[in-house]
mmCIF file of C-alpha atoms and ligand atoms in Angstrom:
data_model
loop_
_atom_site.group_PDB
_atom_site.id
_atom_site.type_symbol
_atom_site.label_atom_id
_atom_site.label_comp_id
_atom_site.label_asym_id
_atom_site.label_seq_id
_atom_site.Cartn_x
_atom_site.Cartn_y
_atom_site.Cartn_z
ATOM 1 C CA UNK A 1 7.865 -13.438 12.866
ATOM 2 C CA UNK A 2 8.631 -9.833 13.709
ATOM 3 C CA UNK A 3 8.856 -7.837 10.516
ATOM 4 C CA UNK A 4 9.747 -4.211 9.809
ATOM 5 C CA UNK A 5 8.241 -2.853 6.603
ATOM 6 C CA UNK A 6 9.407 0.323 4.882
ATOM 7 C CA UNK A 7 7.700 1.852 1.866
ATOM 8 C CA UNK A 8 6.734 5.182 0.399
ATOM 9 C CA UNK A 9 3.484 6.062 2.150
ATOM 10 C CA UNK A 10 1.878 7.739 -0.875
ATOM 11 C CA UNK A 11 -0.856 6.358 -3.112
ATOM 12 C CA UNK A 12 1.652 4.590 -5.415
ATOM 13 C CA UNK A 13 1.476 0.866 -6.069
ATOM 14 C CA UNK A 14 4.635 -0.060 -4.159
ATOM 15 C CA UNK A 15 3.284 1.536 -0.957
ATOM 16 C CA UNK A 16 -0.083 -0.137 -1.467
ATOM 17 C CA UNK A 17 1.463 -3.591 -1.948
ATOM 18 C CA UNK A 18 3.690 -3.124 1.116
ATOM 19 C CA UNK A 19 0.756 -2.002 3.254
ATOM 20 C CA UNK A 20 -1.628 -4.721 2.114
ATOM 21 C CA UNK A 21 1.093 -7.317 2.683
ATOM 22 C CA UNK A 22 1.816 -5.990 6.174
ATOM 23 C CA UNK A 23 -1.863 -6.039 7.117
ATOM 24 C CA UNK A 24 -2.315 -9.593 5.804
ATOM 25 C CA UNK A 25 0.787 -10.758 7.696
ATOM 26 C CA UNK A 26 -0.556 -9.144 10.877
ATOM 27 C CA UNK A 27 -3.872 -10.999 10.394
ATOM 28 C CA UNK A 28 -1.825 -14.189 10.323
ATOM 29 C CA UNK A 29 -0.313 -13.360 13.712
ATOM 30 C CA UNK A 30 3.015 -11.847 12.675
ATOM 31 C CA UNK A 31 4.108 -8.649 14.396
ATOM 32 C CA UNK A 32 4.402 -5.927 11.743
ATOM 33 C CA UNK A 33 6.180 -2.595 12.209
ATOM 34 C CA UNK A 34 5.726 0.020 9.494
ATOM 35 C CA UNK A 35 8.683 2.394 9.461
ATOM 36 C CA UNK A 36 7.937 5.275 7.084
ATOM 37 C CA UNK A 37 7.731 9.040 6.843
ATOM 38 C CA UNK A 38 3.911 9.102 7.163
ATOM 39 C CA UNK A 39 1.297 6.441 7.872
ATOM 40 C CA UNK A 40 0.989 4.425 4.644
ATOM 41 C CA UNK A 41 -1.948 5.426 2.431
ATOM 42 C CA UNK A 42 -4.033 2.280 2.923
ATOM 43 C CA UNK A 43 -3.188 1.836 6.613
ATOM 44 C CA UNK A 44 -6.305 3.665 7.672
ATOM 45 C CA UNK A 45 -7.535 1.545 10.524
ATOM 46 C CA UNK A 46 -6.291 0.141 13.822
ATOM 47 C CA UNK A 47 -5.214 -3.482 13.587
ATOM 48 C CA UNK A 48 -3.903 -5.910 16.130
ATOM 49 C CA UNK A 49 -0.190 -6.706 15.583
ATOM 50 C CA UNK A 50 0.367 -3.554 13.510
ATOM 51 C CA UNK A 51 2.677 -0.788 14.725
ATOM 52 C CA UNK A 52 3.631 2.450 13.009
ATOM 53 C CA UNK A 53 6.908 4.287 13.622
ATOM 54 C CA UNK A 54 7.342 7.666 11.890
ATOM 55 C CA UNK A 55 10.719 8.895 10.748
ATOM 56 C CA UNK A 56 11.522 12.451 11.681
ATOM 57 C CA UNK A 57 13.908 14.167 9.342
ATOM 58 C CA UNK A 58 15.518 17.198 10.944
ATOM 59 C CA UNK A 59 16.189 20.149 8.687
ATOM 60 C CA UNK A 60 19.085 22.553 9.021
ATOM 61 C CA UNK A 61 19.850 25.709 7.005
ATOM 62 C CA UNK A 62 22.940 24.028 5.572
ATOM 63 C CA UNK A 63 20.899 21.252 3.930
ATOM 64 C CA UNK A 64 19.524 21.995 0.468
ATOM 65 C CA UNK A 65 16.875 19.385 1.164
ATOM 66 C CA UNK A 66 16.485 17.426 4.396
ATOM 67 C CA UNK A 67 18.148 13.994 4.215
ATOM 68 C CA UNK A 68 15.833 10.966 4.531
ATOM 69 C CA UNK A 69 18.101 7.956 4.049
ATOM 70 C CA UNK A 70 20.069 8.445 7.264
ATOM 71 C CA UNK A 71 17.265 9.075 9.792
ATOM 72 C CA UNK A 72 15.447 6.134 8.192
ATOM 73 C CA UNK A 73 18.492 3.909 8.810
ATOM 74 C CA UNK A 74 18.695 5.093 12.417
ATOM 75 C CA UNK A 75 14.971 4.445 12.953
ATOM 76 C CA UNK A 76 15.221 1.003 11.343
ATOM 77 C CA UNK A 77 18.091 0.124 13.685
ATOM 78 C CA UNK A 78 16.250 1.492 16.730
ATOM 79 C CA UNK A 79 13.017 -0.400 15.997
ATOM 80 C CA UNK A 80 14.889 -3.591 15.090
ATOM 81 C CA UNK A 81 16.683 -3.454 18.414
ATOM 82 C CA UNK A 82 13.698 -2.471 20.557
ATOM 83 C CA UNK A 83 11.374 -5.106 19.114
ATOM 84 C CA UNK A 84 13.980 -7.719 18.214
ATOM 85 C CA UNK A 85 12.921 -7.772 14.560
ATOM 86 C CA UNK A 86 13.740 -10.804 12.431
ATOM 87 C CA UNK A 87 13.429 -9.018 9.121
ATOM 88 C CA UNK A 88 13.443 -5.626 7.498
ATOM 89 C CA UNK A 89 11.381 -5.849 4.329
ATOM 90 C CA UNK A 90 11.910 -2.748 2.202
ATOM 91 C CA UNK A 91 9.755 -1.871 -0.785
ATOM 92 C CA UNK A 92 11.287 0.210 -3.586
ATOM 93 C CA UNK A 93 15.065 -0.044 -3.598
ATOM 94 C CA UNK A 94 15.888 3.671 -3.543
ATOM 95 C CA UNK A 95 16.881 4.628 -0.896
ATOM 96 C CA UNK A 96 15.207 2.033 1.329
ATOM 97 C CA UNK A 97 17.607 -0.824 0.570
ATOM 98 C CA UNK A 98 20.577 1.440 1.320
ATOM 99 C CA UNK A 99 19.025 2.559 4.634
ATOM 100 C CA UNK A 100 18.391 -1.067 5.605
ATOM 101 C CA UNK A 101 21.995 -1.922 4.780
ATOM 102 C CA UNK A 102 23.181 0.894 7.071
ATOM 103 C CA UNK A 103 20.801 -0.208 9.846
ATOM 104 C CA UNK A 104 22.137 -3.737 9.628
ATOM 105 C CA UNK A 105 25.712 -2.409 9.797
ATOM 106 C CA UNK A 106 24.862 -0.377 12.916
ATOM 107 C CA UNK A 107 23.328 -3.427 14.570
ATOM 108 C CA UNK A 108 25.827 -6.061 13.522
ATOM 109 C CA UNK A 109 28.431 -4.267 15.581
ATOM 110 C CA UNK A 110 26.201 -5.085 18.567
ATOM 111 C CA UNK A 111 25.588 -8.740 17.755
ATOM 112 C CA UNK A 112 22.088 -9.315 16.379
ATOM 113 C CA UNK A 113 20.994 -7.788 13.100
ATOM 114 C CA UNK A 114 17.796 -8.476 11.142
ATOM 115 C CA UNK A 115 17.866 -9.963 7.649
ATOM 116 C CA UNK A 116 17.059 -7.593 4.794
ATOM 117 C CA UNK A 117 14.627 -8.323 1.988
ATOM 118 C CA UNK A 118 14.319 -5.825 -0.849
ATOM 119 C CA UNK A 119 11.288 -5.899 -3.112
ATOM 120 C CA UNK A 120 11.818 -4.207 -6.459
ATOM 121 C CA UNK A 121 8.698 -2.526 -7.797
ATOM 122 C CA UNK A 122 9.488 -0.801 -11.055
ATOM 123 C CA UNK A 123 10.938 2.632 -11.599
ATOM 124 C CA UNK A 124 13.422 1.993 -8.770
ATOM 125 C CA UNK A 125 15.076 -0.152 -11.460
ATOM 126 C CA UNK A 126 13.849 1.029 -14.835
ATOM 127 C CA UNK A 127 14.057 4.803 -14.391
ATOM 128 C CA UNK A 128 15.536 6.000 -11.120
ATOM 129 C CA UNK A 129 17.967 3.161 -10.472
ATOM 130 C CA UNK A 130 19.296 3.341 -13.994
ATOM 131 C CA UNK A 131 20.181 7.028 -13.555
ATOM 132 C CA UNK A 132 23.948 7.405 -13.174
ATOM 133 C CA UNK A 133 23.632 9.175 -9.820
ATOM 134 C CA UNK A 134 21.775 6.211 -8.282
ATOM 135 C CA UNK A 135 23.070 3.287 -10.326
ATOM 136 C CA UNK A 136 25.958 1.998 -8.223
ATOM 137 C CA UNK A 137 24.306 2.419 -4.819
ATOM 138 C CA UNK A 138 21.199 0.625 -6.123
ATOM 139 C CA UNK A 139 23.331 -2.249 -7.405
ATOM 140 C CA UNK A 140 25.318 -2.369 -4.167
ATOM 141 C CA UNK A 141 22.323 -2.376 -1.847
ATOM 142 C CA UNK A 142 20.445 -4.987 -3.899
ATOM 143 C CA UNK A 143 23.492 -7.250 -3.809
ATOM 144 C CA UNK A 144 23.880 -6.723 -0.050
ATOM 145 C CA UNK A 145 20.253 -7.635 0.682
ATOM 146 C CA UNK A 146 19.729 -11.110 2.140
ATOM 147 C CA UNK A 147 16.797 -11.681 -0.201
ATOM 148 C CA UNK A 148 15.530 -9.882 -3.300
ATOM 149 C CA UNK A 149 12.099 -10.153 -4.858
ATOM 150 C CA UNK A 150 10.622 -8.558 -7.973
ATOM 151 C CA UNK A 151 6.931 -8.144 -8.752
ATOM 152 C CA UNK A 152 7.188 -9.642 -12.256
ATOM 153 C CA UNK A 153 9.461 -11.693 -14.495
ATOM 154 C CA UNK A 154 9.748 -8.625 -16.693
ATOM 155 C CA UNK A 155 11.168 -6.590 -13.809
ATOM 156 C CA UNK A 156 13.513 -9.374 -12.687
ATOM 157 C CA UNK A 157 14.895 -9.568 -16.234
ATOM 158 C CA UNK A 158 15.242 -5.771 -16.470
ATOM 159 C CA UNK A 159 17.129 -5.756 -13.156
ATOM 160 C CA UNK A 160 19.594 -8.366 -14.323
ATOM 161 C CA UNK A 161 20.000 -6.538 -17.646
ATOM 162 C CA UNK A 162 20.589 -3.144 -16.023
ATOM 163 C CA UNK A 163 22.701 -4.169 -13.024
ATOM 164 C CA UNK A 164 25.406 -6.656 -12.210
ATOM 165 C CA UNK A 165 23.297 -8.634 -9.746
ATOM 166 C CA UNK A 166 24.910 -11.421 -7.787
ATOM 167 C CA UNK A 167 21.760 -12.388 -5.842
ATOM 168 C CA UNK A 168 19.003 -14.601 -7.176
ATOM 169 C CA UNK A 169 15.803 -12.646 -7.657
ATOM 170 C CA UNK A 170 12.624 -14.370 -6.562
ATOM 171 C CA UNK A 171 9.574 -13.304 -8.556
ATOM 172 C CA UNK A 172 6.503 -12.871 -6.352
ATOM 173 C CA UNK A 173 3.638 -11.290 -8.245
ATOM 174 C CA UNK A 174 1.469 -8.636 -6.674
ATOM 175 C CA UNK A 175 -1.900 -9.635 -5.251
ATOM 176 C CA UNK A 176 -5.335 -8.153 -4.599
ATOM 177 C CA UNK A 177 -7.340 -8.148 -1.395
ATOM 178 C CA UNK A 178 -10.075 -10.649 -2.214
ATOM 179 C CA UNK A 179 -12.247 -9.472 0.654
ATOM 180 C CA UNK A 180 -12.518 -6.028 -0.943
ATOM 181 C CA UNK A 181 -11.970 -6.288 -4.697
ATOM 182 C CA UNK A 182 -14.858 -8.273 -6.081
ATOM 183 C CA UNK A 183 -17.299 -7.817 -8.932
ATOM 184 C CA UNK A 184 -20.427 -7.254 -6.840
ATOM 185 C CA UNK A 185 -22.395 -4.639 -8.704
ATOM 186 C CA UNK A 186 -24.193 -3.410 -5.593
ATOM 187 C CA UNK A 187 -20.858 -2.084 -4.269
ATOM 188 C CA UNK A 188 -21.053 0.745 -6.772
ATOM 189 C CA UNK A 189 -23.976 2.728 -8.107
ATOM 190 C CA UNK A 190 -22.960 3.343 -11.710
ATOM 191 C CA UNK A 191 -25.720 5.930 -12.032
ATOM 192 C CA UNK A 192 -23.522 8.309 -9.969
ATOM 193 C CA UNK A 193 -21.206 8.580 -12.943
ATOM 194 C CA UNK A 194 -23.030 7.640 -16.134
ATOM 195 C CA UNK A 195 -26.500 7.435 -17.618
ATOM 196 C CA UNK A 196 -28.054 3.996 -18.129
ATOM 197 C CA UNK A 197 -27.203 3.884 -21.848
ATOM 198 C CA UNK A 198 -23.596 5.064 -21.332
ATOM 199 C CA UNK A 199 -20.475 2.942 -20.929
ATOM 200 C CA UNK A 200 -18.218 3.812 -18.022
ATOM 201 C CA UNK A 201 -14.504 3.838 -18.824
ATOM 202 C CA UNK A 202 -12.070 4.102 -15.902
ATOM 203 C CA UNK A 203 -8.434 5.105 -15.575
ATOM 204 C CA UNK A 204 -6.669 5.003 -12.217
ATOM 205 C CA UNK A 205 -3.074 6.086 -11.719
ATOM 206 C CA UNK A 206 -0.783 8.607 -10.096
ATOM 207 C CA UNK A 207 -0.689 10.589 -13.363
ATOM 208 C CA UNK A 208 3.056 10.467 -13.796
ATOM 209 C CA UNK A 209 4.385 10.767 -17.389
ATOM 210 C CA UNK A 210 5.102 6.998 -17.485
ATOM 211 C CA UNK A 211 1.303 6.420 -17.328
ATOM 212 C CA UNK A 212 0.731 8.334 -20.605
ATOM 213 C CA UNK A 213 -2.455 9.909 -19.264
ATOM 214 C CA UNK A 214 -2.850 12.073 -22.423
ATOM 215 C CA UNK A 215 -3.248 8.772 -24.335
ATOM 216 C CA UNK A 216 -6.156 7.932 -22.032
ATOM 217 C CA UNK A 217 -7.894 11.105 -23.172
ATOM 218 C CA UNK A 218 -7.164 10.413 -26.826
ATOM 219 C CA UNK A 219 -8.515 6.837 -26.569
ATOM 220 C CA UNK A 220 -11.624 7.999 -24.729
ATOM 221 C CA UNK A 221 -12.241 10.833 -27.197
ATOM 222 C CA UNK A 222 -12.243 8.290 -30.038
ATOM 223 C CA UNK A 223 -14.572 5.955 -28.117
ATOM 224 C CA UNK A 224 -17.093 8.653 -27.243
ATOM 225 C CA UNK A 225 -17.345 9.710 -30.891
ATOM 226 C CA UNK A 226 -18.842 6.267 -31.624
ATOM 227 C CA UNK A 227 -20.470 5.107 -28.372
ATOM 228 C CA UNK A 228 -22.187 6.944 -25.499
ATOM 229 C CA UNK A 229 -19.607 6.911 -22.703
ATOM 230 C CA UNK A 230 -18.191 8.661 -19.650
ATOM 231 C CA UNK A 231 -14.576 8.655 -18.483
ATOM 232 C CA UNK A 232 -13.831 8.414 -14.779
ATOM 233 C CA UNK A 233 -10.323 9.499 -13.801
ATOM 234 C CA UNK A 234 -9.128 8.403 -10.351
ATOM 235 C CA UNK A 235 -5.871 9.729 -8.873
ATOM 236 C CA UNK A 236 -3.764 12.869 -8.986
ATOM 237 C CA UNK A 237 -0.263 13.603 -10.136
ATOM 238 C CA UNK A 238 2.098 15.750 -12.184
ATOM 239 C CA UNK A 239 0.122 15.301 -15.427
ATOM 240 C CA UNK A 240 -3.331 16.109 -14.027
ATOM 241 C CA UNK A 241 -3.182 19.752 -15.153
ATOM 242 C CA UNK A 242 -2.074 18.751 -18.635
ATOM 243 C CA UNK A 243 -4.945 16.263 -18.834
ATOM 244 C CA UNK A 244 -7.494 18.868 -17.724
ATOM 245 C CA UNK A 245 -6.237 21.173 -20.465
ATOM 246 C CA UNK A 246 -6.478 18.415 -23.044
ATOM 247 C CA UNK A 247 -10.034 17.568 -22.008
ATOM 248 C CA UNK A 248 -10.992 21.225 -22.378
ATOM 249 C CA UNK A 249 -9.276 21.560 -25.746
ATOM 250 C CA UNK A 250 -11.176 18.537 -27.045
ATOM 251 C CA UNK A 251 -14.447 19.968 -25.682
ATOM 252 C CA UNK A 252 -15.312 16.823 -23.725
ATOM 253 C CA UNK A 253 -15.477 18.344 -20.215
ATOM 254 C CA UNK A 254 -19.036 17.087 -19.719
ATOM 255 C CA UNK A 255 -17.961 13.506 -20.348
ATOM 256 C CA UNK A 256 -14.922 13.365 -18.074
ATOM 257 C CA UNK A 257 -15.094 13.109 -14.291
ATOM 258 C CA UNK A 258 -11.992 13.943 -12.256
ATOM 259 C CA UNK A 259 -12.405 12.145 -8.946
ATOM 260 C CA UNK A 260 -8.948 12.866 -7.500
ATOM 261 C CA UNK A 261 -7.141 10.461 -5.183
ATOM 262 C CA UNK A 262 -9.433 7.895 -3.580
ATOM 263 C CA UNK A 263 -8.646 5.369 -0.863
ATOM 264 C CA UNK A 264 -11.545 2.934 -1.299
ATOM 265 C CA UNK A 265 -11.215 2.274 -5.017
ATOM 266 C CA UNK A 266 -12.825 -1.135 -4.559
ATOM 267 C CA UNK A 267 -16.125 0.753 -4.165
ATOM 268 C CA UNK A 268 -15.697 2.432 -7.549
ATOM 269 C CA UNK A 269 -13.938 -0.045 -9.860
ATOM 270 C CA UNK A 270 -16.845 -2.546 -10.085
ATOM 271 C CA UNK A 271 -18.865 0.189 -11.834
ATOM 272 C CA UNK A 272 -16.537 0.201 -14.837
ATOM 273 C CA UNK A 273 -17.146 -1.412 -18.219
ATOM 274 C CA UNK A 274 -13.522 -0.988 -19.286
ATOM 275 C CA UNK A 275 -10.222 0.019 -17.696
ATOM 276 C CA UNK A 276 -7.581 1.958 -19.666
ATOM 277 C CA UNK A 277 -3.857 1.596 -18.912
ATOM 278 C CA UNK A 278 -1.808 2.738 -21.915
ATOM 279 C CA UNK A 279 1.435 3.168 -19.888
ATOM 280 C CA UNK A 280 4.882 3.503 -21.390
ATOM 281 C CA UNK A 281 5.792 0.577 -19.166
ATOM 282 C CA UNK A 282 4.563 -1.105 -16.016
ATOM 283 C CA UNK A 283 6.572 -3.562 -14.022
ATOM 284 C CA UNK A 284 3.209 -5.045 -13.049
ATOM 285 C CA UNK A 285 0.188 -2.724 -13.118
ATOM 286 C CA UNK A 286 -1.504 -3.162 -9.751
ATOM 287 C CA UNK A 287 -4.486 -1.021 -10.746
ATOM 288 C CA UNK A 288 -5.069 -3.318 -13.744
ATOM 289 C CA UNK A 289 -5.138 -6.309 -11.382
ATOM 290 C CA UNK A 290 -7.552 -4.626 -8.974
ATOM 291 C CA UNK A 291 -9.842 -3.739 -11.888
ATOM 292 C CA UNK A 292 -9.536 -7.285 -13.262
ATOM 293 C CA UNK A 293 -10.523 -8.718 -9.870
ATOM 294 C CA UNK A 294 -13.669 -6.568 -10.080
ATOM 295 C CA UNK A 295 -14.444 -8.018 -13.512
ATOM 296 C CA UNK A 296 -13.339 -5.014 -15.567
ATOM 297 C CA UNK A 297 -11.468 -5.878 -18.809
ATOM 298 C CA UNK A 298 -8.446 -3.808 -19.800
ATOM 299 C CA UNK A 299 -7.322 -1.933 -22.872
ATOM 300 C CA UNK A 300 -3.656 -1.107 -22.618
ATOM 301 C CA UNK A 301 -0.047 -1.386 -23.734
ATOM 302 C CA UNK A 302 1.659 -4.527 -24.921
ATOM 303 C CA UNK A 303 4.895 -5.661 -23.343
ATOM 304 C CA UNK A 304 6.382 -4.965 -19.914
ATOM 305 C CA UNK A 305 4.579 -6.371 -16.868
ATOM 306 C CA UNK A 306 1.053 -5.684 -18.149
ATOM 307 C CA UNK A 307 1.401 -8.692 -20.434
ATOM 308 C CA UNK A 308 2.016 -10.883 -17.355
ATOM 309 C CA UNK A 309 -1.077 -9.639 -15.585
ATOM 310 C CA UNK A 310 -3.526 -9.437 -18.489
ATOM 311 C CA UNK A 311 -4.196 -12.314 -20.830
ATOM 312 C CA UNK A 312 -4.294 -10.588 -24.222
ATOM 313 C CA UNK A 313 -7.471 -11.613 -26.060
ATOM 314 C CA UNK A 314 -9.132 -13.067 -22.927
ATOM 315 C CA UNK A 315 -9.138 -10.469 -20.156
ATOM 316 C CA UNK A 316 -7.960 -7.486 -22.148
ATOM 317 C CA UNK A 317 -6.715 -6.224 -25.487
ATOM 318 C CA UNK A 318 -3.171 -4.903 -25.726
ATOM 319 C CA UNK A 319 -1.481 -2.812 -28.407
ATOM 320 C CA UNK A 320 1.954 -1.242 -28.857
ATOM 321 C CA UNK A 321 2.641 1.763 -26.627
ATOM 322 C CA UNK A 322 1.142 4.925 -28.132
ATOM 323 C CA UNK A 323 -1.124 3.181 -30.647
ATOM 324 C CA UNK A 324 -4.213 4.989 -29.407
ATOM 325 C CA UNK A 325 -6.286 4.423 -32.587
ATOM 326 C CA UNK A 326 -5.857 0.638 -32.204
ATOM 327 C CA UNK A 327 -6.659 0.806 -28.475
ATOM 328 C CA UNK A 328 -9.804 2.839 -29.172
ATOM 329 C CA UNK A 329 -10.916 0.436 -31.925
ATOM 330 C CA UNK A 330 -10.441 -2.549 -29.620
ATOM 331 C CA UNK A 331 -12.437 -0.791 -26.910
ATOM 332 C CA UNK A 332 -15.292 0.029 -29.291
ATOM 333 C CA UNK A 333 -15.398 -3.504 -30.738
ATOM 334 C CA UNK A 334 -15.426 -5.066 -27.271
ATOM 335 C CA UNK A 335 -18.096 -2.769 -25.865
ATOM 336 C CA UNK A 336 -20.333 -3.280 -28.908
ATOM 337 C CA UNK A 337 -20.199 -7.087 -28.599
ATOM 338 C CA UNK A 338 -22.109 -7.743 -25.372
ATOM 339 C CA UNK A 339 -21.505 -11.504 -25.331
ATOM 340 C CA UNK A 340 -17.748 -11.106 -25.871
ATOM 341 C CA UNK A 341 -17.565 -8.352 -23.273
ATOM 342 C CA UNK A 342 -19.286 -10.628 -20.757
ATOM 343 C CA UNK A 343 -16.780 -13.424 -21.536
ATOM 344 C CA UNK A 344 -13.933 -10.976 -20.891
ATOM 345 C CA UNK A 345 -15.515 -9.939 -17.582
ATOM 346 C CA UNK A 346 -15.821 -13.531 -16.404
ATOM 347 C CA UNK A 347 -12.324 -14.439 -17.569
ATOM 348 C CA UNK A 348 -10.961 -11.390 -15.718
ATOM 349 C CA UNK A 349 -12.433 -12.508 -12.415
ATOM 350 C CA UNK A 350 -11.179 -16.088 -12.874
ATOM 351 C CA UNK A 351 -7.679 -15.039 -13.914
ATOM 352 C CA UNK A 352 -7.305 -12.684 -10.948
ATOM 353 C CA UNK A 353 -8.404 -15.384 -8.504
ATOM 354 C CA UNK A 354 -6.343 -18.160 -10.069
ATOM 355 C CA UNK A 355 -3.076 -16.251 -10.295
ATOM 356 C CA UNK A 356 -3.045 -13.300 -7.940
ATOM 357 C CA UNK A 357 -5.127 -14.229 -4.900
ATOM 358 C CA UNK A 358 -3.978 -12.576 -1.668
ATOM 359 C CA UNK A 359 -4.011 -15.776 0.391
ATOM 360 C CA UNK A 360 -1.669 -17.570 -2.029
ATOM 361 C CA UNK A 361 0.752 -14.709 -2.592
ATOM 362 C CA UNK A 362 1.038 -13.821 1.102
ATOM 363 C CA UNK A 363 1.910 -17.470 1.758
ATOM 364 C CA UNK A 364 4.638 -17.184 -0.900
ATOM 365 C CA UNK A 365 6.095 -14.223 0.983
ATOM 366 C CA UNK A 366 5.918 -16.102 4.294
ATOM 367 C CA UNK A 367 7.759 -19.072 2.815
ATOM 368 C CA UNK A 368 10.337 -16.799 1.282
ATOM 369 C CA UNK A 369 10.865 -15.081 4.646
ATOM 370 C CA UNK A 370 11.429 -18.497 6.248
ATOM 371 C CA UNK A 371 14.030 -19.317 3.609
ATOM 372 C CA UNK A 372 15.846 -16.021 4.054
ATOM 373 C CA UNK A 373 15.865 -16.716 7.796
ATOM 374 C CA UNK A 374 17.356 -20.101 6.912
ATOM 375 C CA UNK A 375 14.436 -21.954 8.392
ATOM 376 C CA UNK A 376 12.912 -23.465 5.266
ATOM 377 C CA UNK A 377 13.323 -27.063 4.191
ATOM 378 C CA UNK A 378 15.972 -27.813 1.562
ATOM 379 C CA UNK A 379 13.401 -29.457 -0.697
ATOM 380 C CA UNK A 380 11.320 -26.300 -0.875
ATOM 381 C CA UNK A 381 13.763 -25.161 -3.497
ATOM 382 C CA UNK A 382 13.120 -21.483 -2.917
ATOM 383 C CA UNK A 383 16.273 -19.841 -4.118
ATOM 384 C CA UNK A 384 17.334 -17.003 -1.855
HETATM 385 O O1 GMT B 401 7.931 2.145 -9.876
HETATM 386 C C1 GMT B 401 7.046 3.003 -9.777
HETATM 387 O O2 GMT B 401 6.606 3.692 -10.688
HETATM 388 C C2 GMT B 401 6.488 3.227 -8.454
HETATM 389 C C3 GMT B 401 5.550 2.190 -8.075
HETATM 390 C C4 GMT B 401 4.615 2.883 -7.191
HETATM 391 O O3 GMT B 401 4.958 3.076 -6.029
HETATM 392 O O4 GMT B 401 3.588 3.306 -7.706
HETATM 393 O O5 GMT B 401 4.861 1.547 -9.152
HETATM 394 C C5 GMT B 401 5.400 0.333 -9.553
HETATM 395 O O6 GMT B 401 5.057 -0.618 -8.579
HETATM 396 C C6 GMT B 401 3.725 -1.087 -8.608
HETATM 397 C C7 GMT B 401 3.528 -2.078 -7.475
HETATM 398 O O7 GMT B 401 4.405 -3.157 -7.578
HETATM 399 C C8 GMT B 401 3.438 -1.712 -9.975
HETATM 400 O O8 GMT B 401 2.116 -2.210 -10.016
HETATM 401 C C9 GMT B 401 3.629 -0.655 -11.051
HETATM 402 O O9 GMT B 401 3.483 -1.283 -12.313
HETATM 403 C C10 GMT B 401 5.013 -0.058 -10.956
HETATM 404 N N1 GMT B 401 5.090 1.105 -11.860
HETATM 405 C C11 GMT B 401 5.836 1.090 -12.974
HETATM 406 O O10 GMT B 401 6.522 0.148 -13.313
HETATM 407 C C12 GMT B 401 5.757 2.314 -13.790
#
């Protein structure tokens, strides 16, 4: 197949999933065209069958901010036409699904237009899409997509609750790259970050308010009062400054390492003893999955998509959003009980491989593509 993929190129989960999917599809012989404002974050190597087409957004003194949706639509139409694309697969509905709709309109006037698949990732529905200024266009462009997927049942249900959706939504969970995310201890020298007797606690996110990064600091502060531990923070975002201030105010600067944004997190995650993700909500929680695949149990928030990824009581311990004392207690109890902690590590690796393995999930996408292109067998029962 010839597939155009559009995503935000930054270090966010939706861009990572889109990029990993594109690279895996290219390995399987599909021709993949990334159409985005910059090369996607994890697309850091040359690969056969992978093309990258930047969007140039012209500015003009009249514009308050340069428009993105329209040049993206024009580029999508141009690339679809030049390479005879079968599909435009857009990740994150706003504004990518609307741009794809416009591209298809431009092309249908000329005869052949690609099918559009929109993958919903999270805040495109729960925060941004629900905002009055985006609501109706989000609903419209989801309904006009030829196929719609969501990364969790939670998100599919939220979408139906928030919008009047006439399309069926296919749930395809996120996946991890099994060739990179694995528990091999020799991938990471823990001594870089912590002394031999110290536990290493990791948090990885883009430090947006929805991640509740200050809760990470509160949980860690409680842990380190009882157990020797270091906190490794990976990523950067709007709340990083606030977090630095909090760390200083609590006087724990020597125990917290700010690593900033990192591309090869698979070389760091296997070092961790615990992963913290106390988010307000997560449609999925890709970082939790990548940590789980490396054998790192999670302490985090109950509900939303995290509860679909983590098995509470087996691969992690979940508590209501904001209940940092309970999260810290669970962390301390788990770290103190070596045998239980080891069981959690093993269960994490098994759960990741059984449910979220790249090879299986990429096949699900391929089959879904075939159905959207009306090439799948009736008995496959993949609703599109
Ligand atoms: O929706 C967002 O916040 C953006 C998005 C991203 O680009 O980081 O994150 C979402 O998509 C990820 C990949 O599917 C999920 O793992 C994250 O849980 C989800 N974030 C939220 O729901 C807050």
